[in-house]
PDB file of C-alpha atoms in Angstrom:
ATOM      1  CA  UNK A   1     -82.894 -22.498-117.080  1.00 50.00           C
ATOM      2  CA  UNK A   2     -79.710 -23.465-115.197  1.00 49.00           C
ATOM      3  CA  UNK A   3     -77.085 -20.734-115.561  1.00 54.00           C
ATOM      4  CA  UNK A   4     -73.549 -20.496-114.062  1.00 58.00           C
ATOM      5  CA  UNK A   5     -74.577 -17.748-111.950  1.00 57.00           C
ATOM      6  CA  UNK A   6     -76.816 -19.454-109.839  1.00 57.00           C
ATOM      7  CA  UNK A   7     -74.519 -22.006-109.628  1.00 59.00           C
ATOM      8  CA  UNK A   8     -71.702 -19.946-108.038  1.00 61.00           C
ATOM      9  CA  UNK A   9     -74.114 -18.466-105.643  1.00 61.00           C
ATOM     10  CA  UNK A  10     -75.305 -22.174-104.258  1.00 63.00           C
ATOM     11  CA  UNK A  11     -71.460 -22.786-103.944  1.00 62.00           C
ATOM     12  CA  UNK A  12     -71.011 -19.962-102.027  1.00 60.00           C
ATOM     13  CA  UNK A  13     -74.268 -20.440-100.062  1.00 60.00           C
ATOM     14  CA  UNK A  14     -73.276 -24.112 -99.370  1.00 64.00           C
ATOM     15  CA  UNK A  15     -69.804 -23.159 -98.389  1.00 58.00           C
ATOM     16  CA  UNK A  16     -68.330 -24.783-101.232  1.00 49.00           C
ATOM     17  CA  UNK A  17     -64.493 -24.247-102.445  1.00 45.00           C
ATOM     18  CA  UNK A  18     -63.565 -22.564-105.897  1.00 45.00           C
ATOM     19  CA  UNK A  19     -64.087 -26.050-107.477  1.00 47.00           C
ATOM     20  CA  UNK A  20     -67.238 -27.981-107.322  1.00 45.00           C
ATOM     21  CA  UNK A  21     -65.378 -31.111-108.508  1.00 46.00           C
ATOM     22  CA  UNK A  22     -63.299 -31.067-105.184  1.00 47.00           C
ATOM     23  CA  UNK A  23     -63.136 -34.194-103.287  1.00 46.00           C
ATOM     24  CA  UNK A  24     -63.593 -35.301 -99.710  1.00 48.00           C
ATOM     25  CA  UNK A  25     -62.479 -38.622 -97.652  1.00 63.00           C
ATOM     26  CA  UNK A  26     -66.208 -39.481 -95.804  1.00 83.00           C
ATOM     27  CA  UNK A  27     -68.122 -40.944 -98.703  1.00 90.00           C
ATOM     28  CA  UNK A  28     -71.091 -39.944-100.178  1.00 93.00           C
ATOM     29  CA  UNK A  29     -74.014 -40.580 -97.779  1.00 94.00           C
ATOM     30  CA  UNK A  30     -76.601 -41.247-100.642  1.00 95.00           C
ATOM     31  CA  UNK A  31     -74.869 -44.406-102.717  1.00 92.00           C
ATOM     32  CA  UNK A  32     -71.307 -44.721-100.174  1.00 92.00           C
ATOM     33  CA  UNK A  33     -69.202 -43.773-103.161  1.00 90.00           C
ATOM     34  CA  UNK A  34     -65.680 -42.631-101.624  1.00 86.00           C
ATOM     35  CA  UNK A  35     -65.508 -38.796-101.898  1.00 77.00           C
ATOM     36  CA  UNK A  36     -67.991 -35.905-102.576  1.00 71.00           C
ATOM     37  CA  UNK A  37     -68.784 -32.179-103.107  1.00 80.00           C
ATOM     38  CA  UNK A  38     -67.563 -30.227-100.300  1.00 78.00           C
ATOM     39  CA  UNK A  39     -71.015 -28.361-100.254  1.00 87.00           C
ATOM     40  CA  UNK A  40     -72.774 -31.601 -99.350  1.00 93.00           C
ATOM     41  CA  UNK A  41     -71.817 -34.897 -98.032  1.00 93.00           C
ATOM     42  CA  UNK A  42     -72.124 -37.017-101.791  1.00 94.00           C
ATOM     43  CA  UNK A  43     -70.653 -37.730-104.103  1.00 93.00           C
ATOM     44  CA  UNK A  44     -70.353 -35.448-108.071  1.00 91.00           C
ATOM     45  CA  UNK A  45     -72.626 -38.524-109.409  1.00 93.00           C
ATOM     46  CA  UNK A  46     -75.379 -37.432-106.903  1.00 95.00           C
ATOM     47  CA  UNK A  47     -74.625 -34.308-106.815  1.00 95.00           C
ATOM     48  CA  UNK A  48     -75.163 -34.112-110.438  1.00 94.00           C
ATOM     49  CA  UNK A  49     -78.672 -35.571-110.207  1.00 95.00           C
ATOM     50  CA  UNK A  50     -79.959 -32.699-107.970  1.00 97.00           C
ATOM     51  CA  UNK A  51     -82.968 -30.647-110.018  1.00 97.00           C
ATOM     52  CA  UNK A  52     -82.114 -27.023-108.228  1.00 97.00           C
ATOM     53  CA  UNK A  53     -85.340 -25.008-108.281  1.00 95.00           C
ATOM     54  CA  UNK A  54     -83.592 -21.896-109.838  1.00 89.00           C
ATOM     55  CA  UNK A  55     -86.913 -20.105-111.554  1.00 88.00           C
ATOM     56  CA  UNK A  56     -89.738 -19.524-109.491  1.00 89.00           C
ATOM     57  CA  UNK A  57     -92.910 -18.938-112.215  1.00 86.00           C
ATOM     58  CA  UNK A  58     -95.609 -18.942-109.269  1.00 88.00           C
ATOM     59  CA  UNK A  59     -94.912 -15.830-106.908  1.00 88.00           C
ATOM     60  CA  UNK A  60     -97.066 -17.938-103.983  1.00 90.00           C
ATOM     61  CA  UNK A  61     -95.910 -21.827-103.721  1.00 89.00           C
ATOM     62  CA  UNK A  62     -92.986 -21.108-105.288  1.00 90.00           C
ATOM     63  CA  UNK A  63     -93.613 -23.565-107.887  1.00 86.00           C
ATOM     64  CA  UNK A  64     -90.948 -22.970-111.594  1.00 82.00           C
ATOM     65  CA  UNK A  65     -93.866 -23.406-113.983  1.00 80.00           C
ATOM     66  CA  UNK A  66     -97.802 -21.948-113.615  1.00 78.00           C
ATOM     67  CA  UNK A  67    -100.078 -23.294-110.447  1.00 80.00           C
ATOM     68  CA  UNK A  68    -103.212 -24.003-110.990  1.00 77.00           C
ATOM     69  CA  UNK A  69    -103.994 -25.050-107.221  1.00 77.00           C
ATOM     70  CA  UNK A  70    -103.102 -21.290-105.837  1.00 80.00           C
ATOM     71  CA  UNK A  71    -105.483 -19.766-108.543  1.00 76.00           C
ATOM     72  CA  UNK A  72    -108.329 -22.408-106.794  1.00 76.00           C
ATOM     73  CA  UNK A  73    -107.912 -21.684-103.358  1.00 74.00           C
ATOM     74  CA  UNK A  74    -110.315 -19.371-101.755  1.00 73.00           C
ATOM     75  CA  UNK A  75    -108.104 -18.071 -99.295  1.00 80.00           C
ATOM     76  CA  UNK A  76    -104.188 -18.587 -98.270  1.00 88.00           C
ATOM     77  CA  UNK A  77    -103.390 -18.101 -95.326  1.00 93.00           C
ATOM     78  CA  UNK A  78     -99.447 -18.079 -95.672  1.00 95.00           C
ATOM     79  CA  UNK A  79     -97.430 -15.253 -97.434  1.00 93.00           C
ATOM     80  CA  UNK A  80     -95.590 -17.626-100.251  1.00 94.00           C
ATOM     81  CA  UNK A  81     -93.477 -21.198-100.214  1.00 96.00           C
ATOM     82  CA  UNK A  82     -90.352 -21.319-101.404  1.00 96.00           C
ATOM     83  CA  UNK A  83     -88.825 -24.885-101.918  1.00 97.00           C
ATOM     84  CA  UNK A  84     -85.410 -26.346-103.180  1.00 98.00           C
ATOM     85  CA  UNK A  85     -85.618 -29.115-105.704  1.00 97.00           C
ATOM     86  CA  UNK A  86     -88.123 -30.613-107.832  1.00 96.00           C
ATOM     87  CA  UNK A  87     -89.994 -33.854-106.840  1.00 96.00           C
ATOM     88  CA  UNK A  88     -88.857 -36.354-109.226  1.00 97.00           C
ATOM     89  CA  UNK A  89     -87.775 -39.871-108.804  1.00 97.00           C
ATOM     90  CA  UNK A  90     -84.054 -39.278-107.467  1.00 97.00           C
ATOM     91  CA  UNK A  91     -85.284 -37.277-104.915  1.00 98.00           C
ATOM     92  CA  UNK A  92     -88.004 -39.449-103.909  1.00 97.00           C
ATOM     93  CA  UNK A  93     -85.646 -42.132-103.429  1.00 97.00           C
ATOM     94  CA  UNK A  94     -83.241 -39.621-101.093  1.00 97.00           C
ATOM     95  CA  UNK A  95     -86.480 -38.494 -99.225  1.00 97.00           C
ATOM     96  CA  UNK A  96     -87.441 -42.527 -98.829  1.00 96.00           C
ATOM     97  CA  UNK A  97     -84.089 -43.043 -97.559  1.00 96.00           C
ATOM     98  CA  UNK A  98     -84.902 -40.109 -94.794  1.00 96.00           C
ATOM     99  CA  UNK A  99     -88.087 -41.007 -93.720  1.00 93.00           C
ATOM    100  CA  UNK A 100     -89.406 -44.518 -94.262  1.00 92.00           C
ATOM    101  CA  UNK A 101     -86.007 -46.418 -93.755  1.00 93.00           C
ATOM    102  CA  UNK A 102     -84.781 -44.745 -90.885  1.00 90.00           C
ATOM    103  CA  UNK A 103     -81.475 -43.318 -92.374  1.00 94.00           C
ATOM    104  CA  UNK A 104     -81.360 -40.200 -90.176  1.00 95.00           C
ATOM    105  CA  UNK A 105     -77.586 -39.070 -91.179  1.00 95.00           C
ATOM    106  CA  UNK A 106     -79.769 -37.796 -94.248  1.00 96.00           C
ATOM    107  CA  UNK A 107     -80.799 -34.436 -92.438  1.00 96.00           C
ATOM    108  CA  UNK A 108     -76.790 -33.806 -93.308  1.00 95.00           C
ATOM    109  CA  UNK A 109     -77.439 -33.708 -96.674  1.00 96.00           C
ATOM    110  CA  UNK A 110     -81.246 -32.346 -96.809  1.00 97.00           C
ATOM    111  CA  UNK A 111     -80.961 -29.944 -94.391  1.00 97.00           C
ATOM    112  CA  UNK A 112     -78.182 -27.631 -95.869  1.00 97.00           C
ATOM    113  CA  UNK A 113     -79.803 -27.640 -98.744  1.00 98.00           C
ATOM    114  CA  UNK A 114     -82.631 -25.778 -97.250  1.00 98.00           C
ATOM    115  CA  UNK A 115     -80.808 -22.860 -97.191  1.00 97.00           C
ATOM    116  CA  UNK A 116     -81.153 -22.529-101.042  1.00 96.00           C
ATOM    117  CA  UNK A 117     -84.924 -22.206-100.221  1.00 97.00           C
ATOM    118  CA  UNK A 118     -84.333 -19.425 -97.209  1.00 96.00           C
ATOM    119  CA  UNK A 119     -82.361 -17.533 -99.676  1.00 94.00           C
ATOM    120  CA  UNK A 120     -84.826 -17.450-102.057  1.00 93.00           C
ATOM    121  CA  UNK A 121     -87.204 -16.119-100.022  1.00 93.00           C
ATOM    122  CA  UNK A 122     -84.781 -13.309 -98.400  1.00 89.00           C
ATOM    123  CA  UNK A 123     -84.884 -12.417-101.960  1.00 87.00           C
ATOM    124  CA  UNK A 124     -88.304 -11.322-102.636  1.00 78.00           C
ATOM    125  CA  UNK A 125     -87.821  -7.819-101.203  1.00 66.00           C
ATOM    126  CA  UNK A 126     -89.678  -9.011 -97.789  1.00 70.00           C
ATOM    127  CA  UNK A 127     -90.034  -6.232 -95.357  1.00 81.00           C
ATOM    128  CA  UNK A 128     -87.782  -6.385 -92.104  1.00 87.00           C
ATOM    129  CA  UNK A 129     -89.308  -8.549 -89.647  1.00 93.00           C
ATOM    130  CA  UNK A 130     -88.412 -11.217 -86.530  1.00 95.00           C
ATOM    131  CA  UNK A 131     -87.350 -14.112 -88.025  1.00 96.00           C
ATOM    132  CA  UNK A 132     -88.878 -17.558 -86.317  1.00 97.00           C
ATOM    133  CA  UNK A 133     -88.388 -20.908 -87.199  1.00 98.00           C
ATOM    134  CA  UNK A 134     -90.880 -23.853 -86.395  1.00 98.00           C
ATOM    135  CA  UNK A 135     -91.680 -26.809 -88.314  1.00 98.00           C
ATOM    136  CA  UNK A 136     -95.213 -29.000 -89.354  1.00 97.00           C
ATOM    137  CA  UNK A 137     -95.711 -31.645 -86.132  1.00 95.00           C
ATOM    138  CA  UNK A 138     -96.589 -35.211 -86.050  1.00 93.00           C
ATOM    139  CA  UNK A 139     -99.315 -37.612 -84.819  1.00 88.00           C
ATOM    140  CA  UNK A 140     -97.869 -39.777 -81.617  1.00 87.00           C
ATOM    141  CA  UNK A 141     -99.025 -42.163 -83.852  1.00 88.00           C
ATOM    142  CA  UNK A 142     -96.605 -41.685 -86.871  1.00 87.00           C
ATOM    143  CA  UNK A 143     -93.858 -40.622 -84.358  1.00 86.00           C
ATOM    144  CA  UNK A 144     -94.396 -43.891 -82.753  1.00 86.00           C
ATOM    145  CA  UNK A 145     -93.440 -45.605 -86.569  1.00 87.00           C
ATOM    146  CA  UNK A 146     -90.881 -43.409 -87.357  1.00 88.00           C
ATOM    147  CA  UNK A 147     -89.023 -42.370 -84.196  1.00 91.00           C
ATOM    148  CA  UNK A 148     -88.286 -38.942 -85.706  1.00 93.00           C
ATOM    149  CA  UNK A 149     -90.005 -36.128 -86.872  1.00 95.00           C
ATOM    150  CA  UNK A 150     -87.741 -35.208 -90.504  1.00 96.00           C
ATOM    151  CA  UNK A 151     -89.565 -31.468 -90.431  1.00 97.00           C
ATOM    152  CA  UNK A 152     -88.050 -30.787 -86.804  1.00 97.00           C
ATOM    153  CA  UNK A 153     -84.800 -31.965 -87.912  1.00 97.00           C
ATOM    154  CA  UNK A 154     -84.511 -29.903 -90.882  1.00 98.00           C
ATOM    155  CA  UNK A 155     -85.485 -27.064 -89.034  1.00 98.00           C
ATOM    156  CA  UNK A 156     -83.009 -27.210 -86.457  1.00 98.00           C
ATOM    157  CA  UNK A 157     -80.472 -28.307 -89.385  1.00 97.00           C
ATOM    158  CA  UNK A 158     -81.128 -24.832 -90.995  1.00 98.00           C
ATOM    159  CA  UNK A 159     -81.663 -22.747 -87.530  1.00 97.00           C
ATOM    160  CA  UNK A 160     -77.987 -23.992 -87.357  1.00 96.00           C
ATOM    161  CA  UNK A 161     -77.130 -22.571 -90.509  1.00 95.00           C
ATOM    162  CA  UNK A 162     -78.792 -19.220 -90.657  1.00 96.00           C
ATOM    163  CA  UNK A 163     -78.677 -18.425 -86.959  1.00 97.00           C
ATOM    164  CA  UNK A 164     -82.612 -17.972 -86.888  1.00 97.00           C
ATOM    165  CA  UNK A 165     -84.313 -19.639 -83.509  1.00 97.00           C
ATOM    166  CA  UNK A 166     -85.962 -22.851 -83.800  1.00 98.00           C
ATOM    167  CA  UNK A 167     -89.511 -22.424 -81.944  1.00 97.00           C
ATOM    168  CA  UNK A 168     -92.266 -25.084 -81.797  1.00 97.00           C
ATOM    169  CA  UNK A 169     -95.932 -23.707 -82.503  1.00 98.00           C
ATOM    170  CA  UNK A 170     -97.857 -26.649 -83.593  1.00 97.00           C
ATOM    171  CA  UNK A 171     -99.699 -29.642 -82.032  1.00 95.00           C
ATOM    172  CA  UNK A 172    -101.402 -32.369 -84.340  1.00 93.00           C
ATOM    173  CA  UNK A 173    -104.103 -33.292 -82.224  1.00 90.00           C
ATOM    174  CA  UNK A 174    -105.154 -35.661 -84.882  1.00 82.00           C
ATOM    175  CA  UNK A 175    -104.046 -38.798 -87.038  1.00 67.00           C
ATOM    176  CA  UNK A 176    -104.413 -38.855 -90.270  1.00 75.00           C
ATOM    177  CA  UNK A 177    -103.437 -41.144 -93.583  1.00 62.00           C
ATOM    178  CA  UNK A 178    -100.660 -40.959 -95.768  1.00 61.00           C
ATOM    179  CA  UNK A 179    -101.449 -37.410 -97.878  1.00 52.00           C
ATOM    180  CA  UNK A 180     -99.255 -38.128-100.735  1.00 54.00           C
ATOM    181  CA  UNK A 181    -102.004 -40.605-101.860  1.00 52.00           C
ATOM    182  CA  UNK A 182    -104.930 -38.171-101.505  1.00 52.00           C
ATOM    183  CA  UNK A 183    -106.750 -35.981-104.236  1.00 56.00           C
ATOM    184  CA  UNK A 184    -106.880 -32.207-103.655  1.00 55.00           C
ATOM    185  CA  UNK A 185    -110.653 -32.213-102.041  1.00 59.00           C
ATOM    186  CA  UNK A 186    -109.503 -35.135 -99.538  1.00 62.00           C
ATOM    187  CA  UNK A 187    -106.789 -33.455 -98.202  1.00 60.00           C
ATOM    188  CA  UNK A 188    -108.618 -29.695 -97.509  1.00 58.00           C
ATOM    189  CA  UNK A 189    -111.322 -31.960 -96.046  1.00 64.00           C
ATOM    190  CA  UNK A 190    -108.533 -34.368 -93.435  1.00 70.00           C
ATOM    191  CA  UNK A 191    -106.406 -31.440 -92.581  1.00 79.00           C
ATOM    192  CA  UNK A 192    -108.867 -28.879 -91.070  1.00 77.00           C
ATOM    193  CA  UNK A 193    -109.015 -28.765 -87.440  1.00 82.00           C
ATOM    194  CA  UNK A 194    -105.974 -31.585 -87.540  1.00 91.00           C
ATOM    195  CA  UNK A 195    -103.479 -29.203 -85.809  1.00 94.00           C
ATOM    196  CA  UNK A 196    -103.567 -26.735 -82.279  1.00 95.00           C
ATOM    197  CA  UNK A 197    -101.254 -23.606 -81.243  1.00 96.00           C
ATOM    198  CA  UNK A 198     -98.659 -25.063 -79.034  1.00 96.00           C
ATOM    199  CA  UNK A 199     -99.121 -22.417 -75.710  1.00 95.00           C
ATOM    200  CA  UNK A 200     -95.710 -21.011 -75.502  1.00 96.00           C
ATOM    201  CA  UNK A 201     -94.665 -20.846 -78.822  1.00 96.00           C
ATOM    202  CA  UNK A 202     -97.943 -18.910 -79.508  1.00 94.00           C
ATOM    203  CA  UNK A 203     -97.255 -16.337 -76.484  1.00 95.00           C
ATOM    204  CA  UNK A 204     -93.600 -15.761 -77.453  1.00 95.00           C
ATOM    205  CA  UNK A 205     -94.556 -15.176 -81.103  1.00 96.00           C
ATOM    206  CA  UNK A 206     -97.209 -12.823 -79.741  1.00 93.00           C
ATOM    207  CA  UNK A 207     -95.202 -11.055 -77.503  1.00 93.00           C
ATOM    208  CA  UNK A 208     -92.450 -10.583 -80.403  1.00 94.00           C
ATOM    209  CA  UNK A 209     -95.477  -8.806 -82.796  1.00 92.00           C
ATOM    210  CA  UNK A 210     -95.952  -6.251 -79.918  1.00 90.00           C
ATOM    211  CA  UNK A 211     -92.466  -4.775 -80.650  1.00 89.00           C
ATOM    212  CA  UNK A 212     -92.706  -5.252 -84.644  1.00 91.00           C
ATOM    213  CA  UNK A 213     -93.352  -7.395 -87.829  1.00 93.00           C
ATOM    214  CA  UNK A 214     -92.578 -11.022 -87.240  1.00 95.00           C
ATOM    215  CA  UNK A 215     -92.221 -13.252 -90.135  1.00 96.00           C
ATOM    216  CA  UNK A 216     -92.270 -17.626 -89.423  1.00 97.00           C
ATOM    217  CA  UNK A 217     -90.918 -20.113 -91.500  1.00 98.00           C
ATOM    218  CA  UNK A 218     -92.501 -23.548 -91.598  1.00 98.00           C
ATOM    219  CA  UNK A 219     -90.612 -26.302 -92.837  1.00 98.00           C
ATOM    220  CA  UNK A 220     -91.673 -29.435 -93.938  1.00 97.00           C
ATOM    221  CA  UNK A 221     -90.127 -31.993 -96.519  1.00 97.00           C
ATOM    222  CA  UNK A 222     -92.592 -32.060 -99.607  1.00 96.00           C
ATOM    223  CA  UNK A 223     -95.110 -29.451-100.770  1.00 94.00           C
ATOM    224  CA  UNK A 224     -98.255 -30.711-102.779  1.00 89.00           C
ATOM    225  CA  UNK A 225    -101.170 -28.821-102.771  1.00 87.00           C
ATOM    226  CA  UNK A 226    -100.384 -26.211-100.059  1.00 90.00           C
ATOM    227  CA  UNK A 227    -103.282 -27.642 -98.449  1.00 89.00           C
ATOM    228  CA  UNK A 228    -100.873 -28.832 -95.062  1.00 93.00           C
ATOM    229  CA  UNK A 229     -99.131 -25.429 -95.058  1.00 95.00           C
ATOM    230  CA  UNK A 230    -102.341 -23.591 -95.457  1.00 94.00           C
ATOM    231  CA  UNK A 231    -104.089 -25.211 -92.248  1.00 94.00           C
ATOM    232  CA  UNK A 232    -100.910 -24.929 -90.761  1.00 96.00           C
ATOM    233  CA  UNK A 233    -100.720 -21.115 -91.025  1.00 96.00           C
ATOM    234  CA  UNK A 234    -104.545 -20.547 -90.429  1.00 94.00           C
ATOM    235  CA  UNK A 235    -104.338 -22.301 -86.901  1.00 95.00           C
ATOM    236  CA  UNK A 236    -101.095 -19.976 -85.880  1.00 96.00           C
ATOM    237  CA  UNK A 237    -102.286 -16.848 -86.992  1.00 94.00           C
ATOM    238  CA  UNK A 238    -105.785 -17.128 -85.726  1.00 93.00           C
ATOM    239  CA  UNK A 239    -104.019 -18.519 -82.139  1.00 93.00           C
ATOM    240  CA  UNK A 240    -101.488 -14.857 -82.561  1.00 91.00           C
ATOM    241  CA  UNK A 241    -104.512 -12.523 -83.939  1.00 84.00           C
ATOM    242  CA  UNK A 242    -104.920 -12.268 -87.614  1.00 69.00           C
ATOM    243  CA  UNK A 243    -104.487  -8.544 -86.931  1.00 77.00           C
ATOM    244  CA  UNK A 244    -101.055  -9.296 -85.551  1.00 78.00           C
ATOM    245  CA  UNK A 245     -98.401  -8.242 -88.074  1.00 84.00           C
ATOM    246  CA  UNK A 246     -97.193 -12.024 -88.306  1.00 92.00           C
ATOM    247  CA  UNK A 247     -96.912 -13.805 -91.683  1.00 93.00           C
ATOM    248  CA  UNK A 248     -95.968 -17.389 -92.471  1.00 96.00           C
ATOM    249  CA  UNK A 249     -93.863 -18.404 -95.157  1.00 97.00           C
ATOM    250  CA  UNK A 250     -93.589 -22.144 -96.423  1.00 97.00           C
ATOM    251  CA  UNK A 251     -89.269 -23.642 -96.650  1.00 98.00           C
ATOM    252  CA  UNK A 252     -89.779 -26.993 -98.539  1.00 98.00           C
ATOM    253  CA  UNK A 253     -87.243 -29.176 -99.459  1.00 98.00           C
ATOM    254  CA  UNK A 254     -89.169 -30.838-101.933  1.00 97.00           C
ATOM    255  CA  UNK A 255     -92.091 -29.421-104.538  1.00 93.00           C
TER     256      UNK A 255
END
């Protein structure tokens, strides 16, 4: 349920004003309409049409009703996802916008909203730790179509925001299809051995646990299954030492 509390604190968080009908002169970089919130670049229209995850029901993926797919895995290899709106068909068009026709000037409005997910988790009583940064990595193939990698951007979009170092740790050393269109089995059975440790990112995060608890935060755009964020987590912690005290937590836009 929506409430007026949680509203105030994602005015605050965005660095909104007193009034969230407040106007600005760039217009709103979702339909062009003159004038928009001052937390994000669009318009009240769009703004109106965002679903806010405010209730989290599942304590792992973050998800605001019951998960069946984290009571089937056999083992997670993250701490918990936390992500920022619901996947329905306004954001799908925003993300679409993003990613598949080229309309970077979207990681303005994305990538501040990210934040709603970082506080979320900063929330959950987490024990003090090194905060890290890093995001999921694509194939030179897909880079190649796209020209940009939207996970990387968000990341540095937030790293901005929260003052918490951006740090690559991932290589995808393989290509693989489209995993929106995928059933649950397919994608455990594409994704495992798809990604590497990235050398340096590895040794700094390694270096880090020596002096104390260091907690990552992946980002990517959309979470599904968990099945991406899963593999992602397994390859960095075995490449630290799963006896490291490292954890990896999941910052989604999208779930």
């Amino acid at each position: 349920m929506w409430t007026n509390k949680v509203r105030r604190w994602l005015a605050v968080l965005l660095g909104e004003s007193e009034s969230l009908l407040s106007r600005r002169d760039p217009p709103c970089l979702i339909c062009g309409t003159p004038g928009g919130e001052q937390a994000l670049p669009v318009c009240r229209l769009c703004w109106a049409k965002i679903p806010w995850i405010a209730d989290v029901r599942c304590s792992v993926c973050g998800r605001p009703e019951e998960c069946q797919d984290c009571l089937r895995r056999e083992r997670t290899y993250y701490t918990k996802n936390r992500s920022v709106v619901r996947y329905n068909d306004h954001m799908k068009e925003w993300l679409a916008l993003y990613k598949y026709r080229g309309k970077e000037s979207m990681r303005e409005v994305i990538g501040p909203m990210l934040q709603h997910a970082y506080r979320l988790h900063r929330m959950a009583e987490a024990a003090p730790a090194v905060e890290v940064l890093s995001y999921v990595p694509l194939s030179r193939q897909r880079f190649g179509e796209r020209g940009f990698n939207q996970a990387e951007q968000l990341a540095r979009e937030l790293g901005q925001r929260t003052n918490v170092p951006v740090l690559p740790l991932l290589l995808r050393t393989q290509h693989t299809g489209k995993q929106s269109f995928k059933s649950r089995s397919d994608r455990l059975r594409d994704l495992r051995g798809v990604f590497a440790a990235e050398a340096q990112g590895t040794a700094w995060i390694r270096e880090a646990c020596r002096r104390g608890p260091v907690r990552v935060y992946l980002i990517d755009d959309v979470y599904t299954t968990g099945s991406t964020l899963n593999e992602c987590a397994r390859t960095i912690r075995e490449a630290v030492n799963v006896k490291a005290p490292v954890e990896v937590c999941g910052i989604s836009w999208a779930r």
